[in-house]
Short mmCIF file of C-alpha atoms in Angstrom, two decimals:
data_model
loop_
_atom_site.label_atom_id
_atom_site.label_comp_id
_atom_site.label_asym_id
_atom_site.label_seq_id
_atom_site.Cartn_x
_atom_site.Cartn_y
_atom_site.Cartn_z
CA UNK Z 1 129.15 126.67 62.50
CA UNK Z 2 128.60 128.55 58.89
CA UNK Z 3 127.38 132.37 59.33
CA UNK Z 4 124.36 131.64 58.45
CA UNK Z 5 123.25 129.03 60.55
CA UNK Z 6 125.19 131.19 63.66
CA UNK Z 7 123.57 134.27 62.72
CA UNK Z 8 119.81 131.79 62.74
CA UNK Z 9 120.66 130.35 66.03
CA UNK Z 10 121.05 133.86 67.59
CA UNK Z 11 117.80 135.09 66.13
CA UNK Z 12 116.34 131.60 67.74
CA UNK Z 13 117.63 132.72 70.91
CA UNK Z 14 116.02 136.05 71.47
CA UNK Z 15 111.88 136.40 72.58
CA UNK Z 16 109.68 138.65 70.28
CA UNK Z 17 109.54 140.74 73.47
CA UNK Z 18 113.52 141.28 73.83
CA UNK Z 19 113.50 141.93 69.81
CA UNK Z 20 110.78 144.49 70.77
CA UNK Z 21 112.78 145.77 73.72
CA UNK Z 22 116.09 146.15 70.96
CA UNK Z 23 114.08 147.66 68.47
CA UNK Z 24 112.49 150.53 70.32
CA UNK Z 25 116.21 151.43 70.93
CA UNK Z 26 116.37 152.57 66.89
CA UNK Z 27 116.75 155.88 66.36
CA UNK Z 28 113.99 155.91 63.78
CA UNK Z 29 111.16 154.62 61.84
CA UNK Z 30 113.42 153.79 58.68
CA UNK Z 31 115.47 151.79 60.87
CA UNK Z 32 112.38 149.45 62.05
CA UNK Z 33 112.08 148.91 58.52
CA UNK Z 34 115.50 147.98 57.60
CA UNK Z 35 115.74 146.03 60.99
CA UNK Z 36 112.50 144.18 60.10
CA UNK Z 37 113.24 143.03 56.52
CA UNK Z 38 116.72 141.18 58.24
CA UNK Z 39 114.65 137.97 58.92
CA UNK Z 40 111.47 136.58 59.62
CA UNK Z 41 111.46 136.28 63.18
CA UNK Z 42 112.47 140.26 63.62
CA UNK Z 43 109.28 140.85 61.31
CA UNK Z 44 106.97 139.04 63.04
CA UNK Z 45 108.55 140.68 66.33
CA UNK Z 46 107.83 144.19 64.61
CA UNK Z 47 104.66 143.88 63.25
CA UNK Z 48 103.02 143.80 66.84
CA UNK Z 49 100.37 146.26 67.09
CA UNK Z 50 101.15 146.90 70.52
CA UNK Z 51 104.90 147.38 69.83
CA UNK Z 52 104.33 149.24 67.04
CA UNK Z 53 102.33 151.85 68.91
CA UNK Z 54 104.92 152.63 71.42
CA UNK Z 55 107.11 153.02 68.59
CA UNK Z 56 105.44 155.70 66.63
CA UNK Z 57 105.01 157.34 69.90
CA UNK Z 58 108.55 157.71 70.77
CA UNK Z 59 109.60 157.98 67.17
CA UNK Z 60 106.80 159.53 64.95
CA UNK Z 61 105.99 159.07 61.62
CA UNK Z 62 107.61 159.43 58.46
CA UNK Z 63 106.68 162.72 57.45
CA UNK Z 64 106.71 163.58 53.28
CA UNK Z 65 104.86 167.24 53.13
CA UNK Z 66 101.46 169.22 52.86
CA UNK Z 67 98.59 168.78 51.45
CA UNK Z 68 96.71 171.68 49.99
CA UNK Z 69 93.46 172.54 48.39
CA UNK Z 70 92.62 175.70 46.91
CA UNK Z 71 89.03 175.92 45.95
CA UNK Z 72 89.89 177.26 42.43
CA UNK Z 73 91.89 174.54 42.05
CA UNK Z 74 90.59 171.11 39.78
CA UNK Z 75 92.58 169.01 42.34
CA UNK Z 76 94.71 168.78 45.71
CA UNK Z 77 98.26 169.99 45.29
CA UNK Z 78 101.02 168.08 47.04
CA UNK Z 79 104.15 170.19 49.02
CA UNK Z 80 106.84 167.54 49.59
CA UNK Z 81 108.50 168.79 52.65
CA UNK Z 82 112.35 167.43 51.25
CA UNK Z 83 113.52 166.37 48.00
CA UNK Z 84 113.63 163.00 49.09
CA UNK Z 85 109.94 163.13 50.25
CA UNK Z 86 109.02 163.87 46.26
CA UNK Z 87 110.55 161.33 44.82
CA UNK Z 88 109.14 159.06 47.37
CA UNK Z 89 105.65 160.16 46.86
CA UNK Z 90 105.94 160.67 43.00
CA UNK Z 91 106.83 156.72 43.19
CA UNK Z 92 103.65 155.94 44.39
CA UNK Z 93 101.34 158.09 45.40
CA UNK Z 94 98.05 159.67 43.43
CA UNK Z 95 97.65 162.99 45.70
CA UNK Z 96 94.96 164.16 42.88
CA UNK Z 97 92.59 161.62 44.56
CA UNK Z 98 91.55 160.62 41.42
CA UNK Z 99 90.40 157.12 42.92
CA UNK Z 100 87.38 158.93 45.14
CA UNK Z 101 84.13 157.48 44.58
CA UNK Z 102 81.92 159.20 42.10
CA UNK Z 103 84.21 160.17 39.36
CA UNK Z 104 87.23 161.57 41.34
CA UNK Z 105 88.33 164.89 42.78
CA UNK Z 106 86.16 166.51 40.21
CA UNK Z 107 82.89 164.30 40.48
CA UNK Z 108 82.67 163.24 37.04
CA UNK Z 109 80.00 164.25 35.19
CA UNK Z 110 78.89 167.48 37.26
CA UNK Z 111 79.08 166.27 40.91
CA UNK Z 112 79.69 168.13 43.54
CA UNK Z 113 84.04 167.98 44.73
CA UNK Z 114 85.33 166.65 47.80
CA UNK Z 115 86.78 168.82 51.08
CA UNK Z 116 88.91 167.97 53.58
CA UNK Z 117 88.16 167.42 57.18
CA UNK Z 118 90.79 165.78 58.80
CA UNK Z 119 94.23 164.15 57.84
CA UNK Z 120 96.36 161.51 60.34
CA UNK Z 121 98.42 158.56 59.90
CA UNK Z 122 98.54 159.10 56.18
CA UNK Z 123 94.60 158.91 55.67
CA UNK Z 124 92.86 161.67 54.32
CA UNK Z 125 89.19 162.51 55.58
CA UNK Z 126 86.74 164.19 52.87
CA UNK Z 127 82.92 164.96 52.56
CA UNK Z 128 81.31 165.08 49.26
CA UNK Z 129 79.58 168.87 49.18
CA UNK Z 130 76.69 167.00 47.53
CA UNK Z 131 76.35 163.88 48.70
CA UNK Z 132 77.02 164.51 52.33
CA UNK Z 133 78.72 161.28 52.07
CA UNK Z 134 82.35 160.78 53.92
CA UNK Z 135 85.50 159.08 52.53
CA UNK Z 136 89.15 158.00 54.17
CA UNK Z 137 91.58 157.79 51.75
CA UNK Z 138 94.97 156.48 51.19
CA UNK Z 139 97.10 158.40 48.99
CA UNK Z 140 99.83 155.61 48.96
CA UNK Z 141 97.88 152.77 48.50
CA UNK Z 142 94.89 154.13 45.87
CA UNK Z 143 92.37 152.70 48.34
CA UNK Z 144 89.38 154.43 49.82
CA UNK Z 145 86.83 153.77 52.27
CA UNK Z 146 83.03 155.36 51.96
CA UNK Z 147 81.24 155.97 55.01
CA UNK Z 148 77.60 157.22 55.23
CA UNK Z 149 76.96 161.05 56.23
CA UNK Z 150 76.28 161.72 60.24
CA UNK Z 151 72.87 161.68 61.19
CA UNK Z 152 72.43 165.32 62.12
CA UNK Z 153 70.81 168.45 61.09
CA UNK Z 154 74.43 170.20 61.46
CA UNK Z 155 77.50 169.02 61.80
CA UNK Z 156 79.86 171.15 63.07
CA UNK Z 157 83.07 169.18 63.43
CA UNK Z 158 84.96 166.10 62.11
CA UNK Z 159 88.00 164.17 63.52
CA UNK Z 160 89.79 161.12 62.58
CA UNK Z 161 91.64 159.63 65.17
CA UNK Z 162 93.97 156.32 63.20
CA UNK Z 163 95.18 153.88 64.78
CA UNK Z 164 99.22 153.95 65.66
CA UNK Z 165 99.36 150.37 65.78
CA UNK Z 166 97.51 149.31 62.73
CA UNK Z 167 97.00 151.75 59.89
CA UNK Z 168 93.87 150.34 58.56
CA UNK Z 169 92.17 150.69 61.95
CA UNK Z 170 90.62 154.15 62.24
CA UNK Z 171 87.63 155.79 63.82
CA UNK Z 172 85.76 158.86 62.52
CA UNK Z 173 84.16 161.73 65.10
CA UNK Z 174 81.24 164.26 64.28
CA UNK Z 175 80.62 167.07 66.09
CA UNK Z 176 76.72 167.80 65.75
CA UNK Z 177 74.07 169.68 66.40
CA UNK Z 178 70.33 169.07 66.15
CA UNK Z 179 67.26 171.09 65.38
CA UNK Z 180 65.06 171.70 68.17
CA UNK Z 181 61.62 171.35 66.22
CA UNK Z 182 61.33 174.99 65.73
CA UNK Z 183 63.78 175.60 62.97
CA UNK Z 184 66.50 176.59 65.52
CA UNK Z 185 69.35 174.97 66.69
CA UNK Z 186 69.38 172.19 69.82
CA UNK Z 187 70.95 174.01 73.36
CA UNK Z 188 72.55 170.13 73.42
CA UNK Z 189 76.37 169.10 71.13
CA UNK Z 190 76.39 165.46 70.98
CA UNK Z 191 79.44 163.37 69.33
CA UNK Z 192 79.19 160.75 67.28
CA UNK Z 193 81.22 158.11 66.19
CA UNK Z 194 81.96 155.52 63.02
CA UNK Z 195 84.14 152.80 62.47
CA UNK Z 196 85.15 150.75 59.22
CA UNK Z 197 82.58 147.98 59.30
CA UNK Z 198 80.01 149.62 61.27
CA UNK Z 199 76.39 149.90 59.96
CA UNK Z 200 75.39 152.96 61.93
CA UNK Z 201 77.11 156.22 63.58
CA UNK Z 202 76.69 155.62 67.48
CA UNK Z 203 76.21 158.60 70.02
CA UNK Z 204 78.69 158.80 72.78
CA UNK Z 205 78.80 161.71 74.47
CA UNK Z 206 76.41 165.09 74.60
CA UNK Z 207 77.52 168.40 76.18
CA UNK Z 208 74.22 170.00 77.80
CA UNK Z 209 75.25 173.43 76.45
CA UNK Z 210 75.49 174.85 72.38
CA UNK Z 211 78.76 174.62 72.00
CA UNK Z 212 79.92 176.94 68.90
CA UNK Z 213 83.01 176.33 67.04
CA UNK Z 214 85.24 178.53 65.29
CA UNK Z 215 84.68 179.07 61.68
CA UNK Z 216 87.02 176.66 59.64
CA UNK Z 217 88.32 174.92 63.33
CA UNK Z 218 89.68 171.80 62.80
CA UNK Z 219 90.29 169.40 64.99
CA UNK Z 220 93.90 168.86 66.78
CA UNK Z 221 94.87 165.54 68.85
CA UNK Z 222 97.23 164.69 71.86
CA UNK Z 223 96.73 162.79 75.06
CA UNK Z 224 93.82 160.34 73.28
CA UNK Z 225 92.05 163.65 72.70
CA UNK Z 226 90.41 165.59 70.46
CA UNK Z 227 90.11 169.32 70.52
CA UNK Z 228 88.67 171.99 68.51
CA UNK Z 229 88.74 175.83 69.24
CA UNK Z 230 85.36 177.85 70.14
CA UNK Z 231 84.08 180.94 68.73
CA UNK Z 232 86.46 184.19 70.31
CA UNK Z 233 89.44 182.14 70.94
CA UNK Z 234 89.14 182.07 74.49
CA UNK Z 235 88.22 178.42 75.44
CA UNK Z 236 88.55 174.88 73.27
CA UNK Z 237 86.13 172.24 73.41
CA UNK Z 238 87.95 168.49 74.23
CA UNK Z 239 86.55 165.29 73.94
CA UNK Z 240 88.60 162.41 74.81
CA UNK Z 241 88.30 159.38 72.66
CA UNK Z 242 89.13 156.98 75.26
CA UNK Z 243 86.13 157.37 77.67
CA UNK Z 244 83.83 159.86 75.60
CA UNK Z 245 83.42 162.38 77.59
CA UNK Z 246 83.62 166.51 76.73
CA UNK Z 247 85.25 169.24 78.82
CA UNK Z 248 85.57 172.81 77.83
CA UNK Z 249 89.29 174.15 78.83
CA UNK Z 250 90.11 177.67 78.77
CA UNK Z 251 93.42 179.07 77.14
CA UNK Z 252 96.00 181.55 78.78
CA UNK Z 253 95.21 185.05 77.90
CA UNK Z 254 98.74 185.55 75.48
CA UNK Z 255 97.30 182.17 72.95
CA UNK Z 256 93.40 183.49 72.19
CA UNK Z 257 94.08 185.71 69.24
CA UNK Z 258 96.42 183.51 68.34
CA UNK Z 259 96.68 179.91 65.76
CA UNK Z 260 98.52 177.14 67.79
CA UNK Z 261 98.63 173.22 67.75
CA UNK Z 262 98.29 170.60 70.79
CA UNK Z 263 101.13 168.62 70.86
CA UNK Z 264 102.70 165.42 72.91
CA UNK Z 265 106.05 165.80 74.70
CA UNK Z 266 107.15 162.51 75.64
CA UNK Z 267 106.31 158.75 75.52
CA UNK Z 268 103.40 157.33 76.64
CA UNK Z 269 103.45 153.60 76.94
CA UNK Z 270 99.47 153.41 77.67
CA UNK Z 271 98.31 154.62 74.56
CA UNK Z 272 97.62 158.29 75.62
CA UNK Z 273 95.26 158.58 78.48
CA UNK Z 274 95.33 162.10 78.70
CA UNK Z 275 96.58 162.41 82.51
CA UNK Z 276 99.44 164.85 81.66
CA UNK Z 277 99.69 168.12 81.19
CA UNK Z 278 98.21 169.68 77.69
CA UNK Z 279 100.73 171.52 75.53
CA UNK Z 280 99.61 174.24 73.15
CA UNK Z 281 102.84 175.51 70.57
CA UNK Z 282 102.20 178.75 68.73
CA UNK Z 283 104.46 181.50 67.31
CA UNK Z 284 104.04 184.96 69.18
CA UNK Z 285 106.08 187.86 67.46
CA UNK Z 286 108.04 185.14 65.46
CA UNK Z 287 109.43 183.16 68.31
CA UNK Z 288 107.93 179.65 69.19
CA UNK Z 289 106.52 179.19 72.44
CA UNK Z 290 105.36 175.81 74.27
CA UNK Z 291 102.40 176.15 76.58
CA UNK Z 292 101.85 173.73 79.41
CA UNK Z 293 98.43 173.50 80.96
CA UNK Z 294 98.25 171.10 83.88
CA UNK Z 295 94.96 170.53 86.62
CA UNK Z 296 94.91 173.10 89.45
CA UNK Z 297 93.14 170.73 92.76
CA UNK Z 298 91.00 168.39 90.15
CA UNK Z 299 88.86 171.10 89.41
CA UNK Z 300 89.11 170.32 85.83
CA UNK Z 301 90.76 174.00 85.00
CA UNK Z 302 94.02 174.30 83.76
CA UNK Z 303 96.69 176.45 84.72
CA UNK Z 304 99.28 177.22 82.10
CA UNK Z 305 102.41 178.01 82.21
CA UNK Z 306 104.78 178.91 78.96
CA UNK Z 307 107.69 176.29 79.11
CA UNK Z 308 109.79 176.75 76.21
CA UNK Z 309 110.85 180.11 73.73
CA UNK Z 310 113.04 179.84 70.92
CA UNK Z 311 115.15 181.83 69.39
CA UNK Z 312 113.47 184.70 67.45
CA UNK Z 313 113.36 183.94 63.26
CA UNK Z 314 112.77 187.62 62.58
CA UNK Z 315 116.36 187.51 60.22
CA UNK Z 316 115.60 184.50 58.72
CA UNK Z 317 112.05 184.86 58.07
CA UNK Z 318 113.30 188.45 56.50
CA UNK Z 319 115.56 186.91 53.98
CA UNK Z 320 113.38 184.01 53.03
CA UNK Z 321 110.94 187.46 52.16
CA UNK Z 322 113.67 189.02 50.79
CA UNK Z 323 112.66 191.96 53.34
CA UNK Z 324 109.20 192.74 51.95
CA UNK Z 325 106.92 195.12 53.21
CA UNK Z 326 104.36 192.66 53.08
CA UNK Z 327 106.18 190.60 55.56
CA UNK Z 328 105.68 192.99 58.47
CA UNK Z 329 101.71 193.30 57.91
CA UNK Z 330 101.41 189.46 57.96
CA UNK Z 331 100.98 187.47 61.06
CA UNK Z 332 101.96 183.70 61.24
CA UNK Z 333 99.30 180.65 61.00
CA UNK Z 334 100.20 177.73 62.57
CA UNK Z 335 99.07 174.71 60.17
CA UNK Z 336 100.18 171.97 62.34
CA UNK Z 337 102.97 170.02 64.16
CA UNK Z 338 104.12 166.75 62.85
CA UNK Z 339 106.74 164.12 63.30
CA UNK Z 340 108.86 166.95 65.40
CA UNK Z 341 107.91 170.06 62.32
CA UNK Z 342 106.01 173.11 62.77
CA UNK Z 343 104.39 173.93 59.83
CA UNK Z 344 103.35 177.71 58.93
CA UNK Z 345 101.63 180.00 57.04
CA UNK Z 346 102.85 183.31 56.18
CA UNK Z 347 100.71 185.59 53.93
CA UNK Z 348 101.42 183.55 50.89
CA UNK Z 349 103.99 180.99 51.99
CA UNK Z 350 104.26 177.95 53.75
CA UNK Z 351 106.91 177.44 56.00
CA UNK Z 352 108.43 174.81 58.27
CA UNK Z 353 110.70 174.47 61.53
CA UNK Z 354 112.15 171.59 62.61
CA UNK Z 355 111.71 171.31 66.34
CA UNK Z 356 114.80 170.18 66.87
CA UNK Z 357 117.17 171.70 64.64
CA UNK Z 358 115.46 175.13 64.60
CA UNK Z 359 115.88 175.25 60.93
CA UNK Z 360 113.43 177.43 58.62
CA UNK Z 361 112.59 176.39 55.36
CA UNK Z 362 110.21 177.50 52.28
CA UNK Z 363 108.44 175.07 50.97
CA UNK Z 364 106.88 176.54 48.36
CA UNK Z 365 106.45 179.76 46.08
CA UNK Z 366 103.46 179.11 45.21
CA UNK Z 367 100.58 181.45 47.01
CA UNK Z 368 99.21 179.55 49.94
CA UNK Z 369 97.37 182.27 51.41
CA UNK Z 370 93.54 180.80 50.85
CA UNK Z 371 94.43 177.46 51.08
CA UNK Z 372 93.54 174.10 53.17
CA UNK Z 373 96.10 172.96 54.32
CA UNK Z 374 97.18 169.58 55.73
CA UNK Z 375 100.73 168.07 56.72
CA UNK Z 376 100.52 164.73 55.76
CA UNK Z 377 103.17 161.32 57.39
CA UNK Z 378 103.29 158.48 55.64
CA UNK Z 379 101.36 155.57 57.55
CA UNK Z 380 103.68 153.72 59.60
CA UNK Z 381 103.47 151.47 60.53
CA UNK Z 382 101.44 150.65 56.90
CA UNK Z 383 98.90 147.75 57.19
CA UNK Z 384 100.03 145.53 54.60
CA UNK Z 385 103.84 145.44 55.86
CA UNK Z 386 105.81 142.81 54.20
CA UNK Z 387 107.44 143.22 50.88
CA UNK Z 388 104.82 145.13 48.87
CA UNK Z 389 104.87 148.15 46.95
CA UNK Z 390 104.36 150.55 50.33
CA UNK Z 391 106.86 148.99 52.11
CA UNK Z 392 109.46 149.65 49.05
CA UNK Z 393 108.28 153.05 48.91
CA UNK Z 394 109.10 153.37 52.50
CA UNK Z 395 112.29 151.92 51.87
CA UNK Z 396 113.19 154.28 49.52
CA UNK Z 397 112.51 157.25 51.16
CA UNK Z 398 114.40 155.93 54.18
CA UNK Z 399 117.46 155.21 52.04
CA UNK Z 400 117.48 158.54 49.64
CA UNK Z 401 117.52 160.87 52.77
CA UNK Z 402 120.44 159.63 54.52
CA UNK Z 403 121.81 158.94 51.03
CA UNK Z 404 120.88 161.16 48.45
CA UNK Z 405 122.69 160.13 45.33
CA UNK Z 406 121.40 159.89 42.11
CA UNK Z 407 121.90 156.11 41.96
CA UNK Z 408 119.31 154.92 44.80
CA UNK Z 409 116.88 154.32 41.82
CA UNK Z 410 118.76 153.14 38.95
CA UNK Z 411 119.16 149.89 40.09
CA UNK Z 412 116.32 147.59 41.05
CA UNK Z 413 117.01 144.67 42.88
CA UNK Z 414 119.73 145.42 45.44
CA UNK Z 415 122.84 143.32 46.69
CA UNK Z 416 121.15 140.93 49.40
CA UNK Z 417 122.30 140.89 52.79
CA UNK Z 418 124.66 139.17 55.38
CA UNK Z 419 121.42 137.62 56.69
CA UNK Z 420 119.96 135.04 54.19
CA UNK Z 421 116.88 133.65 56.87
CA UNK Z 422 114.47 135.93 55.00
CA UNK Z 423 114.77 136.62 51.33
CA UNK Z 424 115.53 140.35 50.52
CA UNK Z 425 112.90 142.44 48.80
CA UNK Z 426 113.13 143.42 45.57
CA UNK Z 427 114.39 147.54 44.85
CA UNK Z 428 114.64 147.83 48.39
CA UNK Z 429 117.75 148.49 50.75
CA UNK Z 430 120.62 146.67 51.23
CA UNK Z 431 121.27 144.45 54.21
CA UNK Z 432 124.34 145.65 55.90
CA UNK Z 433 124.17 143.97 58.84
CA UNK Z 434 123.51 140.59 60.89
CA UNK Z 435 121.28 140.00 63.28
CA UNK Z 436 124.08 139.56 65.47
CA UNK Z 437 125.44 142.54 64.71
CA UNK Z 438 122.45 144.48 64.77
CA UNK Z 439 121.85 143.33 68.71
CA UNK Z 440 124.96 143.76 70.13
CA UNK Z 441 125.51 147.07 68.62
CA UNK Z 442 122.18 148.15 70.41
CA UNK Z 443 123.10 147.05 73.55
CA UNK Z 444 126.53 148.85 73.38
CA UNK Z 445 124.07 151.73 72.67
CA UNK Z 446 121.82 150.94 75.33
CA UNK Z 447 124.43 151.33 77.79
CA UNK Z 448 126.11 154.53 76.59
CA UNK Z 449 123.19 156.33 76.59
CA UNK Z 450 121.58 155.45 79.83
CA UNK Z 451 119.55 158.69 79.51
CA UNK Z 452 117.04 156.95 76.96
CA UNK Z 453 115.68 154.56 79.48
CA UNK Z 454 111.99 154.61 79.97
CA UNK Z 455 112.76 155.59 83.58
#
């Protein structure tokens, strides 16, 4: 039998659902996407919403940097968190936002600019200061969707919670508040909620009591929920997305003067139901600590517990300072955890740790200190998978950081692969390997590594 119909007959062989089963074995996102572009039946096996959720949860996203806005600033100013991560996004991407309804970033002609709210999945939520009017938009892909403003005399809080599965499937949250007739504020918080598509915001869930956020809180997600800190740091407000419904949770003493992130530990095959415990990471006199918060007897209070403590970064952080003064009168602000990196704020600097390395990095020298600022992943899985322009641009950043060599872009149509079933894509990555290959060399993996099972 010629390769190519052998290596054809094996892909005929194997359900979507084994391929699935094969591919969540990958040790990351970039090598979905090379696995995916080996044929057609392995793309049509990847591109499963469903799949592709428990993917991204095991796996997370492919993260290129930070966002930041700096209100003196005509435009947004994009932080690539690797080398690799520039080039990717200066293939591609417009982080200016120039593509925003009403004349850009700027407004055009005298409008009001945009803010940010909320970034996930590599959409970026904005509200136009004069408007009122809301926007998602897509760096990557130019695109942008308008939505109309929240019907409420003050809104307090935004979220946008994106699909894992689907990157074109999002929802947008409000936090509001209404008047109560007299010129004062409503003792009731309601949330709202809009989708892509819908004519109206809908109401699903009101909290009898005021509840008052902190100035500038925005709003962090794990477990299918979304939380935003209070006023004094002592309690945050949840509301989880799944069945609507708000609970106040109070935090452990050592976290209240403190900036943290909530964070998943784990996989979650249900699509995050919010049953396990809540973890909180911060940095506390420059070590990172992981707080667990579990139910005490169903009484819907948490008691916490710190889990995990690095090693201290006091040294490192010094020499990344070069020893200033300024250092020492400084504390940390914790921006955000994504795709396994802690990203922080140090009088004028942004930082990051990777989780799992425990390495420090600057990211920039530029002075961060009165900035917005958003990590921003890639969307992956993106919505229009299949050969275009974002998938390349995946494809590329996949390829320069396990490769960096000046010659991943001088060419532009690469070798094609061992696999001829599905033509290869041009300026993307070679094929190395067979679908053949490619299976049995998971399985050998599978089976030395019995520690990854889902058990």
């Amino acid at each position: 039998m010629a390769p190519t119909a052998a290596a054809a007959a094996v892909v005929a062989a194997l359900s979507d659902d084994l391929l699935r089963e094969v591919f969540l074995l990958l040790p990351t996102a970039a090598d979905l996407v090379r696995a995916s572009l080996a044929c057609k039946p392995f793309l049509r096996a990847a591109r499963n919403a469903g799949f592709l959720r428990r993917f991204r949860r095991r796996h997370g996203p492919l993260l290129l940097g930070c966002l930041l806005h700096h209100a003196d600033l005509p435009a947004p100013v994009f932080v690539p968190s690797s080398p690799a991560a520039a080039a990717a996004a200066r293939a591609d991407g417009d982080f200016s936002l120039s593509f925003l309804p009403h004349g850009g970033w700027l407004g055009g002609g005298g409008g009001a600019p945009w803010r940010f709210l909320d970034c996930r999945n590599g959409r970026v939520l904005l509200k136009n200061r004069g408007t009122q009017e809301l926007a998602v938009a897509d760096p990557l892909a130019w695109s942008c969707v308008s939505l109309s403003p929240p019907p409420a005399a003050r809104a307090v809080g935004y979220g946008l919670v994106a699909d894992d599965g689907d990157s074109s499937v999002f929802r947008v949250f409000c936090i509001a508040q209404d008047s109560d007739g007299d010129g004062g504020v409503s003792s009731e918080t309601r949330a709202m909620v809009l989708s892509p598509g819908e004519l109206s915001w809908a109401d699903v869930a009101v909290h009898p009591h005021r509840l008052n956020l902190a100035t500038a809180s925005r709003a962090m997600q794990a477990n299918g929920s979304l939380y935003w800190t209070l006023e004094g740091g002592a309690s945050v407000v949840a509301l989880n997305t799944a069945t609507n419904e708000f609970s106040v949770l109070e935090l452990p003493p050592p976290l209240r003067q403190l900036s943290f992130d909530v964070v998943e530990k784990g996989e979650d095959e249900d699509g995050g139901g919010g049953s396990g415990p809540l973890y909180l990471l911060t940095m506390r006199g420059f070590c990172v600590e992981v707080w667990a918060g579990a139910e005490d007897g169903g009484a819907g209070e948490l008691t916490w517990a710190r889990v995990e403590k690095s090693v201290r970064f006091h040294k490192a952080m010094a020499m990344l300072q070069h020893d200033s003064v300024e250092m020492y009168h400084h504390g940390l602000d914790v921006v955000g955890v994504v795709a396994g990196v802690l990203f922080l704020r140090h009088w004028n600097c942004l930082l990051s740790i990777d989780l799992e390395t425990m390495k420090l990095r600057k990211l920039s020298d530029e002075d961060c200190s009165s900035a917005s600022i958003y990590p921003y992943a890639m969307p992956w899985p993106p919505s229009n998978v299949g050969g275009d322009t974002m998938l390349n641009l995946q494809l590329m950043l996949a390829y320069v950081s396990r490769h960096p060599h000046p010659a991943t872009f001088a060419g532009v149509n690469w070798p094609p692969g061992s696999c001829s079933c599905y033509p290869p894509v041009a300026g993307s990555l070679p094929l190395s390997c067979s679908p053949t290959m490619l299976t049995t060399s998971m399985v050998r993996r599978r089976r030395a590594t019995p520690e990854e099972d889902d058990s």
